[in-house]
CSV table of C-alpha atoms and ligand atoms in Angstrom, one decimal:
chain,number,residue,atom,x,y,z
A,8,MET,CA,77.0,139.6,-32.3
A,9,ARG,CA,75.2,142.0,-30.0
A,10,ARG,CA,76.8,145.5,-30.3
A,11,ILE,CA,76.9,148.1,-27.5
A,12,TYR,CA,77.8,151.6,-28.5
A,13,LEU,CA,79.3,153.6,-25.6
A,14,ASP,CA,81.1,156.3,-27.7
A,15,ASN,CA,78.4,158.9,-27.9
A,16,ASN,CA,80.9,161.8,-27.3
A,17,ALA,CA,82.3,160.9,-30.7
A,18,THR,CA,78.9,160.9,-32.3
A,19,THR,CA,75.3,159.9,-31.5
A,20,PRO,CA,72.8,157.9,-33.5
A,21,VAL,CA,70.0,160.0,-35.0
A,22,LEU,CA,66.9,159.4,-33.0
A,23,PRO,CA,63.9,158.0,-34.9
A,24,GLU,CA,61.8,161.1,-34.2
A,25,VAL,CA,64.6,163.3,-35.6
A,26,LEU,CA,64.9,161.2,-38.8
A,27,GLU,CA,61.1,161.4,-39.2
A,28,ALA,CA,61.2,165.2,-38.8
A,29,MET,CA,63.9,165.7,-41.4
A,30,ARG,CA,62.8,163.2,-44.0
A,31,PRO,CA,60.2,165.3,-45.9
A,32,TYR,CA,62.9,168.0,-46.5
A,33,PHE,CA,64.8,165.5,-48.7
A,34,GLY,CA,61.7,164.9,-50.7
A,35,GLU,CA,58.5,166.9,-51.1
A,36,HIS,CA,59.8,169.9,-49.2
A,37,PHE,CA,63.0,170.5,-51.2
A,38,GLY,CA,62.8,174.3,-51.7
A,39,ASN,CA,65.7,176.7,-51.2
A,40,ALA,CA,64.8,178.6,-48.0
A,41,SER,CA,65.8,181.9,-49.7
A,42,SER,CA,63.3,181.5,-52.6
A,43,ILE,CA,60.2,183.6,-52.4
A,44,HIS,CA,57.8,181.1,-54.0
A,45,HIS,CA,55.7,178.5,-52.2
A,46,HIS,CA,58.6,175.9,-52.0
A,47,GLY,CA,61.0,178.4,-50.5
A,48,GLN,CA,58.4,179.7,-48.0
A,49,GLU,CA,57.7,176.2,-46.8
A,50,THR,CA,61.4,175.5,-46.1
A,51,ARG,CA,61.9,179.0,-44.7
A,52,ALA,CA,59.1,178.3,-42.2
A,53,ALA,CA,60.8,175.0,-41.2
A,54,VAL,CA,64.2,176.7,-40.7
A,55,GLU,CA,62.6,179.4,-38.5
A,56,ARG,CA,60.7,176.8,-36.4
A,57,ALA,CA,64.0,175.0,-35.9
A,58,ARG,CA,65.6,178.3,-34.9
A,59,ASP,CA,62.9,178.9,-32.3
A,60,LEU,CA,63.6,175.5,-30.8
A,61,VAL,CA,67.4,175.8,-30.7
A,62,ALA,CA,66.9,179.3,-29.1
A,63,SER,CA,64.6,177.8,-26.4
A,64,LEU,CA,67.3,175.2,-25.6
A,65,LEU,CA,69.9,177.8,-25.1
A,66,GLY,CA,67.7,180.5,-23.5
A,67,CYS,CA,68.1,183.2,-26.2
A,68,ARG,CA,66.2,184.9,-28.9
A,69,PRO,CA,65.8,183.1,-32.3
A,70,ALA,CA,67.6,186.0,-34.1
A,71,GLU,CA,70.7,185.2,-32.0
A,72,ILE,CA,71.0,181.7,-33.5
A,73,VAL,CA,73.3,181.2,-36.6
A,74,PHE,CA,73.1,177.8,-38.3
A,75,THR,CA,76.5,176.3,-39.3
A,76,SER,CA,77.9,173.1,-40.5
A,77,GLY,CA,78.8,171.9,-37.0
A,78,GLY,CA,80.9,172.4,-33.9
A,79,THR,CA,84.2,173.1,-35.7
A,80,GLU,CA,82.7,175.8,-37.9
A,81,SER,CA,80.9,177.4,-34.9
A,82,ASP,CA,84.1,177.5,-32.9
A,83,ASN,CA,86.1,178.9,-35.8
A,84,LEU,CA,83.4,181.5,-36.6
A,85,ALA,CA,83.4,182.7,-33.0
A,86,ILE,CA,87.2,182.8,-32.6
A,87,ALA,CA,88.0,184.4,-35.9
A,88,GLY,CA,84.8,186.5,-36.0
A,89,LEU,CA,85.3,188.1,-32.6
A,90,THR,CA,89.0,189.0,-32.9
A,91,SER,CA,91.4,190.9,-35.1
A,92,ALA,CA,95.2,191.0,-35.5
A,93,GLY,CA,97.0,192.3,-32.4
A,94,ASP,CA,94.4,191.1,-30.0
A,95,HIS,CA,95.1,188.9,-27.0
A,96,VAL,CA,92.9,185.8,-26.5
A,97,ILE,CA,92.6,183.5,-23.4
A,98,THR,CA,91.7,179.9,-23.8
A,99,SER,CA,92.6,176.6,-21.9
A,100,CYS,CA,95.0,173.8,-22.7
A,101,ILE,CA,92.2,171.2,-22.6
A,102,GLU,CA,90.1,172.6,-25.5
A,103,HIS,CA,89.1,170.6,-28.5
A,104,HIS,CA,91.3,171.0,-31.5
A,105,ALA,CA,88.6,173.0,-33.2
A,106,VAL,CA,89.4,175.7,-30.6
A,107,LEU,CA,93.1,175.0,-30.1
A,108,ASN,CA,94.0,175.0,-33.8
A,109,ALA,CA,91.8,178.1,-34.5
A,110,CYS,CA,93.8,179.8,-31.7
A,111,LYS,CA,97.1,178.6,-33.2
A,112,HIS,CA,95.9,180.2,-36.5
A,113,LEU,CA,95.3,183.5,-34.7
A,114,GLU,CA,98.8,183.4,-33.4
A,115,ASP,CA,100.1,183.0,-37.0
A,116,LYS,CA,98.0,186.1,-37.9
A,117,GLY,CA,99.6,188.2,-35.1
A,118,CYS,CA,97.4,187.6,-32.1
A,119,GLU,CA,98.7,186.5,-28.7
A,120,VAL,CA,97.1,183.6,-27.0
A,121,THR,CA,97.3,182.5,-23.3
A,122,TYR,CA,96.5,178.8,-22.6
A,123,VAL,CA,95.4,178.6,-19.0
A,124,PRO,CA,96.2,175.3,-17.2
A,125,VAL,CA,93.8,172.9,-15.4
A,126,ASP,CA,94.1,171.2,-12.0
A,127,GLY,CA,94.2,167.5,-11.4
A,128,ARG,CA,90.5,167.2,-11.8
A,129,GLY,CA,90.5,168.9,-15.2
A,130,LEU,CA,89.1,172.2,-13.9
A,131,VAL,CA,90.1,175.7,-15.1
A,132,ASP,CA,90.6,178.1,-12.2
A,133,PRO,CA,88.7,181.3,-12.9
A,134,GLY,CA,91.4,183.1,-11.0
A,135,ASP,CA,93.9,182.0,-13.7
A,136,VAL,CA,91.6,183.5,-16.3
A,137,ARG,CA,91.4,186.8,-14.4
A,138,ARG,CA,95.2,186.9,-13.9
A,139,ALA,CA,95.7,186.3,-17.7
A,140,LEU,CA,93.7,189.4,-18.6
A,141,ARG,CA,95.7,192.1,-20.4
A,142,PRO,CA,94.7,195.5,-21.8
A,143,LYS,CA,94.6,193.9,-25.3
A,144,THR,CA,92.5,190.9,-24.3
A,145,ARG,CA,89.5,190.7,-26.6
A,146,LEU,CA,88.2,187.2,-26.2
A,147,ILE,CA,88.0,184.4,-23.6
A,148,SER,CA,87.1,181.0,-25.1
A,149,ILE,CA,86.6,178.2,-22.6
A,150,MET,CA,84.6,175.0,-23.2
A,151,MET,CA,81.6,174.1,-21.1
A,152,ALA,CA,82.1,170.3,-20.9
A,153,ASN,CA,85.3,168.5,-21.9
A,154,ASN,CA,84.8,165.9,-24.6
A,155,GLU,CA,87.3,163.4,-23.0
A,156,THR,CA,86.5,163.6,-19.3
A,157,GLY,CA,83.0,165.2,-19.3
A,158,VAL,CA,84.3,167.7,-16.7
A,159,LEU,CA,82.1,170.8,-16.6
A,160,GLN,CA,83.9,174.1,-16.3
A,161,PRO,CA,82.9,177.1,-14.1
A,162,ALA,CA,81.3,178.9,-17.0
A,163,GLU,CA,79.2,181.4,-15.0
A,164,GLU,CA,82.3,182.5,-12.9
A,165,ILE,CA,84.3,183.0,-16.1
A,166,GLY,CA,81.4,184.8,-17.7
A,167,LYS,CA,81.4,187.2,-14.7
A,168,ILE,CA,85.1,187.9,-15.1
A,169,ALA,CA,84.7,188.5,-18.8
A,170,GLY,CA,81.7,190.8,-18.2
A,171,GLU,CA,83.6,192.9,-15.6
A,172,ALA,CA,86.6,193.2,-18.0
A,173,ASP,CA,84.4,194.0,-20.9
A,174,VAL,CA,85.9,191.1,-22.9
A,175,HIS,CA,84.0,188.7,-25.3
A,176,PHE,CA,83.3,185.3,-23.9
A,177,HIS,CA,82.8,182.3,-26.2
A,178,ILE,CA,81.9,178.9,-24.9
A,179,ASP,CA,82.4,175.6,-26.8
A,180,GLY,CA,79.1,174.0,-25.6
A,181,VAL,CA,79.3,171.1,-28.1
A,182,GLN,CA,79.6,168.4,-25.4
A,183,ALA,CA,77.2,170.1,-23.0
A,184,ALA,CA,74.2,170.8,-25.2
A,185,GLY,CA,71.4,168.3,-24.6
A,186,LYS,CA,73.2,166.8,-21.6
A,187,VAL,CA,72.9,169.7,-19.1
A,188,ALA,CA,70.7,172.8,-19.1
A,189,ILE,CA,72.3,175.8,-20.8
A,190,ASP,CA,71.2,179.4,-20.2
A,191,VAL,CA,73.4,181.8,-22.2
A,192,LYS,CA,72.0,184.8,-20.4
A,193,ARG,CA,72.9,183.4,-17.0
A,194,ILE,CA,76.4,182.5,-18.2
A,195,GLY,CA,76.8,186.0,-19.7
A,196,CYS,CA,78.6,184.8,-22.9
A,197,GLN,CA,78.6,186.5,-26.3
A,198,ALA,CA,78.8,183.3,-28.3
A,199,LEU,CA,78.2,179.5,-27.7
A,200,SER,CA,78.8,176.7,-30.1
A,201,ILE,CA,76.7,173.5,-30.5
A,202,SER,CA,76.9,170.5,-32.8
A,203,GLY,CA,74.0,168.4,-34.1
A,204,HIS,CA,75.7,165.0,-34.1
A,205,LYS,CA,76.6,165.2,-30.4
A,206,MET,CA,72.9,165.5,-29.5
A,207,HIS,CA,71.2,162.9,-31.7
A,208,ALA,CA,70.8,165.0,-34.9
A,209,PRO,CA,73.0,164.2,-38.0
A,210,GLN,CA,76.6,165.1,-38.6
A,211,GLY,CA,77.2,168.3,-40.6
A,212,VAL,CA,74.9,170.7,-38.8
A,213,GLY,CA,75.4,173.0,-35.8
A,214,ALA,CA,74.7,176.4,-34.5
A,215,LEU,CA,76.4,179.4,-32.9
A,216,TYR,CA,74.6,181.6,-30.5
A,217,VAL,CA,75.7,185.2,-31.0
A,218,ARG,CA,74.4,187.7,-28.5
A,219,ALA,CA,72.4,190.5,-30.2
A,220,GLY,CA,74.5,193.6,-30.9
A,221,THR,CA,77.8,191.6,-31.0
A,222,GLN,CA,80.0,192.5,-34.0
A,223,LEU,CA,81.0,189.3,-35.7
A,224,GLN,CA,83.1,189.0,-38.8
A,225,PRO,CA,81.9,186.2,-41.1
A,226,LEU,CA,84.1,183.3,-42.2
A,227,PHE,CA,82.6,183.0,-45.6
A,228,TYR,CA,81.6,185.7,-48.2
A,229,GLY,CA,78.6,185.1,-50.3
A,230,GLY,CA,74.8,185.7,-49.9
A,231,ARG,CA,73.1,187.4,-47.0
A,232,HIS,CA,72.1,184.1,-45.3
A,233,GLU,CA,71.8,184.0,-41.6
A,234,ARG,CA,71.6,187.8,-41.4
A,235,SER,CA,75.0,188.0,-43.1
A,236,ARG,CA,76.7,186.1,-40.4
A,237,ARG,CA,77.0,182.8,-42.4
A,238,ALA,CA,76.8,182.8,-46.2
A,239,GLY,CA,75.6,179.7,-47.9
A,240,THR,CA,72.3,178.0,-48.7
A,241,GLU,CA,70.9,176.5,-45.5
A,242,ASN,CA,71.1,172.8,-44.9
A,243,VAL,CA,67.3,172.6,-44.4
A,244,PRO,CA,67.0,168.8,-43.4
A,245,GLY,CA,70.0,169.2,-41.0
A,246,ILE,CA,68.6,172.4,-39.5
A,247,VAL,CA,65.1,170.8,-39.1
A,248,ALA,CA,66.8,167.8,-37.4
A,249,LEU,CA,68.8,170.0,-35.0
A,250,GLY,CA,65.6,171.8,-34.1
A,251,LYS,CA,63.8,168.5,-33.4
A,252,ALA,CA,66.8,167.2,-31.4
A,253,ALA,CA,66.7,170.5,-29.3
A,254,GLU,CA,63.0,169.9,-28.7
A,255,LEU,CA,63.6,166.3,-27.6
A,256,ALA,CA,66.5,167.4,-25.4
A,257,MET,CA,64.2,169.9,-23.6
A,258,HIS,CA,61.5,167.2,-23.1
A,259,GLY,CA,64.2,164.9,-21.9
A,260,PHE,CA,65.2,167.4,-19.2
A,261,GLU,CA,61.5,167.6,-18.1
A,262,ARG,CA,61.3,163.8,-17.9
A,263,GLY,CA,64.6,163.5,-16.0
A,264,ASP,CA,66.4,161.6,-18.9
A,265,ASP,CA,69.7,163.1,-17.7
A,266,LYS,CA,69.2,161.5,-14.3
A,267,LYS,CA,68.5,158.2,-15.9
A,268,ILE,CA,71.7,158.4,-18.0
A,269,SER,CA,73.8,159.5,-15.0
A,270,ALA,CA,72.4,156.5,-13.0
A,271,LEU,CA,73.5,154.1,-15.8
A,272,ARG,CA,76.9,155.8,-16.1
A,273,ASP,CA,77.4,155.6,-12.3
A,274,ARG,CA,76.5,151.9,-12.3
A,275,LEU,CA,78.9,151.2,-15.1
A,276,GLN,CA,81.7,153.2,-13.4
A,277,GLN,CA,81.2,151.7,-9.9
A,278,GLY,CA,80.8,148.2,-11.4
A,279,ILE,CA,84.1,148.5,-13.3
A,280,LEU,CA,86.0,150.0,-10.3
A,281,ALA,CA,84.6,147.3,-8.0
A,282,GLN,CA,85.9,144.5,-10.2
A,283,ILE,CA,89.2,145.9,-11.5
A,284,GLU,CA,92.1,147.0,-9.4
A,285,ALA,CA,94.6,149.8,-10.3
A,286,ALA,CA,91.9,151.7,-12.1
A,287,GLY,CA,90.3,155.1,-11.4
A,288,VAL,CA,88.2,157.9,-12.9
A,289,ASN,CA,90.0,160.8,-14.6
A,290,GLY,CA,88.2,164.0,-13.5
A,291,ASP,CA,86.9,162.4,-10.3
A,292,GLY,CA,85.7,165.0,-7.8
A,293,ALA,CA,84.8,167.6,-10.5
A,294,PRO,CA,81.3,168.2,-11.8
A,295,ARG,CA,80.7,166.2,-14.9
A,296,VAL,CA,78.1,165.8,-17.7
A,297,PRO,CA,75.8,162.8,-16.9
A,298,ASN,CA,77.0,160.6,-19.7
A,299,THR,CA,80.8,160.4,-19.5
A,300,SER,CA,83.3,158.4,-17.6
A,301,ASN,CA,87.0,158.4,-18.5
A,302,ILE,CA,88.8,155.6,-16.7
A,303,TYR,CA,92.5,154.6,-16.5
A,304,PHE,CA,93.5,150.9,-16.2
A,305,ASP,CA,97.2,150.7,-15.3
A,306,HIS,CA,99.3,148.3,-17.3
A,307,VAL,CA,97.0,148.2,-20.4
A,308,GLU,CA,97.3,150.3,-23.6
A,309,GLY,CA,94.2,152.2,-24.4
A,310,GLU,CA,94.4,151.3,-28.1
A,311,SER,CA,94.6,147.6,-27.2
A,312,MET,CA,91.5,147.9,-25.0
A,313,VAL,CA,89.5,149.7,-27.7
A,314,ILE,CA,90.4,147.0,-30.3
A,315,SER,CA,89.8,144.1,-27.9
A,316,LEU,CA,86.5,145.5,-26.8
A,317,ASP,CA,85.5,146.2,-30.4
A,318,LEU,CA,86.1,142.6,-31.3
A,319,LYS,CA,83.6,141.7,-28.6
A,320,GLY,CA,81.1,144.2,-30.0
A,321,MET,CA,81.6,147.1,-27.7
A,322,ALA,CA,82.5,150.6,-29.0
A,323,VAL,CA,84.5,152.9,-26.7
A,324,SER,CA,87.3,155.4,-27.3
A,325,THR,CA,90.7,156.5,-26.1
A,326,GLY,CA,89.6,160.1,-26.1
A,327,ALA,CA,88.9,162.6,-28.9
A,328,ALA,CA,87.8,160.7,-32.0
A,329,CYS,CA,90.0,162.8,-34.2
A,330,SER,CA,93.2,161.9,-32.3
A,331,SER,CA,92.3,158.2,-32.1
A,332,GLY,CA,95.2,156.2,-33.6
A,333,ALA,CA,97.7,158.9,-32.7
A,334,ILE,CA,100.7,157.7,-30.7
A,335,GLU,CA,100.6,160.8,-28.5
A,336,PRO,CA,98.6,160.5,-25.3
A,337,SER,CA,95.7,162.8,-24.8
A,338,HIS,CA,96.6,166.5,-24.3
A,339,VAL,CA,93.7,166.7,-21.9
A,340,LEU,CA,94.9,164.0,-19.6
A,341,ILE,CA,98.5,165.2,-19.7
A,342,ALA,CA,97.3,168.7,-18.8
A,343,MET,CA,95.6,167.2,-15.8
A,344,GLY,CA,99.0,165.9,-14.7
A,345,LEU,CA,98.6,162.2,-15.5
A,346,ARG,CA,101.7,160.2,-16.2
A,347,ARG,CA,102.1,159.5,-19.9
A,348,ASP,CA,101.6,155.7,-19.3
A,349,ARG,CA,98.4,156.3,-17.3
A,350,ALA,CA,97.1,158.8,-19.9
A,351,ARG,CA,97.7,156.1,-22.5
A,352,ALA,CA,96.0,153.5,-20.3
A,353,SER,CA,92.7,155.5,-20.3
A,354,ILE,CA,89.5,154.9,-22.1
A,355,ARG,CA,86.3,156.9,-22.4
A,356,PHE,CA,82.9,155.5,-21.9
A,357,SER,CA,80.1,157.9,-23.1
A,358,LEU,CA,76.4,157.0,-23.1
A,359,GLY,CA,73.5,158.3,-25.2
A,360,LYS,CA,69.7,158.3,-25.0
A,361,GLN,CA,69.6,154.9,-26.7
A,362,ASN,CA,71.6,153.0,-24.1
A,363,THR,CA,69.8,150.6,-21.8
A,364,ALA,CA,70.4,148.8,-18.5
A,365,ASP,CA,71.1,145.7,-20.6
A,366,ASP,CA,74.0,147.5,-22.4
A,367,ILE,CA,75.5,148.3,-19.0
A,368,ASP,CA,75.1,144.7,-17.8
A,369,LEU,CA,76.9,143.5,-20.9
A,370,ALA,CA,79.6,146.1,-20.6
A,371,LEU,CA,80.1,145.1,-17.0
A,372,ALA,CA,80.8,141.5,-18.1
A,373,LEU,CA,83.0,142.4,-21.1
A,374,VAL,CA,85.3,145.1,-19.6
A,375,PRO,CA,86.7,143.3,-16.6
A,376,GLU,CA,87.5,140.1,-18.6
A,377,THR,CA,89.1,142.1,-21.4
A,378,ILE,CA,91.3,144.1,-19.0
A,379,MET,CA,92.3,141.0,-17.0
A,380,ARG,CA,93.3,139.2,-20.2
A,381,LEU,CA,95.3,142.2,-21.6
A,382,ARG,CA,97.1,142.6,-18.2
A,383,GLU,CA,98.1,138.9,-18.3
A,384,LEU,CA,99.7,139.6,-21.7
A,385,SER,CA,101.4,142.8,-20.5
A,386,PRO,CA,105.1,142.1,-19.7
A,387,GLY,CA,105.2,144.7,-16.9
A,388,TYR,CA,102.2,143.3,-15.1
A,389,THR,CA,102.2,141.2,-12.0
A,390,LYS,CA,99.6,141.3,-9.2
A,391,THR,CA,102.1,142.9,-6.9
A,392,ALA,CA,103.0,145.5,-9.6
A,393,VAL,CA,99.4,146.4,-9.8
A,394,SER,CA,98.8,146.7,-6.1
A,395,SER,CA,102.1,148.5,-5.4
B,15,PLP,N1,84.1,170.9,-29.7
B,15,PLP,C1,84.1,169.8,-28.9
B,15,PLP,C2,84.2,169.9,-27.4
B,15,PLP,C3,83.9,168.5,-29.5
B,15,PLP,O1,83.9,167.4,-28.8
B,15,PLP,C4,83.8,168.5,-30.9
B,15,PLP,C5,83.7,167.2,-31.6
B,15,PLP,O2,84.2,166.1,-31.1
B,15,PLP,C6,83.9,169.6,-31.7
B,15,PLP,C7,84.0,170.8,-31.0
B,15,PLP,C8,83.8,169.6,-33.2
B,15,PLP,O3,82.4,169.4,-33.5
B,15,PLP,P1,82.0,168.9,-35.0
B,15,PLP,O4,82.4,167.4,-35.0
B,15,PLP,O5,80.6,169.1,-35.1
B,15,PLP,O6,82.8,169.7,-36.0
């Protein structure tokens, strides 16, 4: 069976060039990057080359990059590392659980957290962020791109508000890195998280940008790795891979890969909407990353669609991978004001660099026939019900 993978916001395949770049660091170049002998110097040089590349992707200095184990650790490091008990934090109700649950933990430790809402398109209003500021506000943490809808938040405007209020600003950039250009200086943030496996590097590696001069409490205590900001022997193959993926992402922007991906995504989205009634795009009308389209199909359960499409060889998702299988509808779609049944009738299509026009052709054949069949089985469905 031919398989089409359209769940790249859950994870992306490692690109062949990335695998090639990291391979020697499992074999001949195995040294500990902290060792002073030849083996250590070799891997230290590779880690520093990767740091340069990740810094170029984000528009910062190499010393401002801290390598971590992924997006979750980067988010936790920023949120715990930039706050102390008694502080007030502002975040949004559509954040990934890596941020939401880190904030819940802060509340348990005596911080107060304000969760700003979003509008029907999934956008945070910077005015709400400004109005939520208090004398004790220490940190604003807002994502750049939402993992479920792909909606891009007004990061620069929020950065300006944070700057004027002299409050730290952390951005979860996990779903934005490699998809849209990021310039941390222009945004004016103190910290920004990225994750390797969302940008064609392997799972288990990530980075946190931390602006020079920002006081950051570490999460782990141990050696003085990463300038004492993240103790633990570096994951050299993973870091090399993240550097290569960052380099490929920059070349991709120069070649216009993002425009190619958004053209494929738009063809998929328009083709689906042209063939299926009572369907629509969640986050329509808001700026979005080029690869994501979250679509509701009334009268069909998201989980049934995911399973039926999987049986035909097509991988999509009902939203955040970690909450797949949960009975609760997506907190992101509910925050956008969707009815619970519509939120549960939504699926996410997310493309990656490996997807081709043939994948989209096949998806355009599989999705309508699957939805029609599931609707016929749905007790509440009639043509009139759908068009009413
Ligand atoms: N933040 C966002 C927006 C994400 O989509 C994810 C993963 O889905 C994470 C953070 C967590 O990243 P990781 O899987 O690397 O821990």
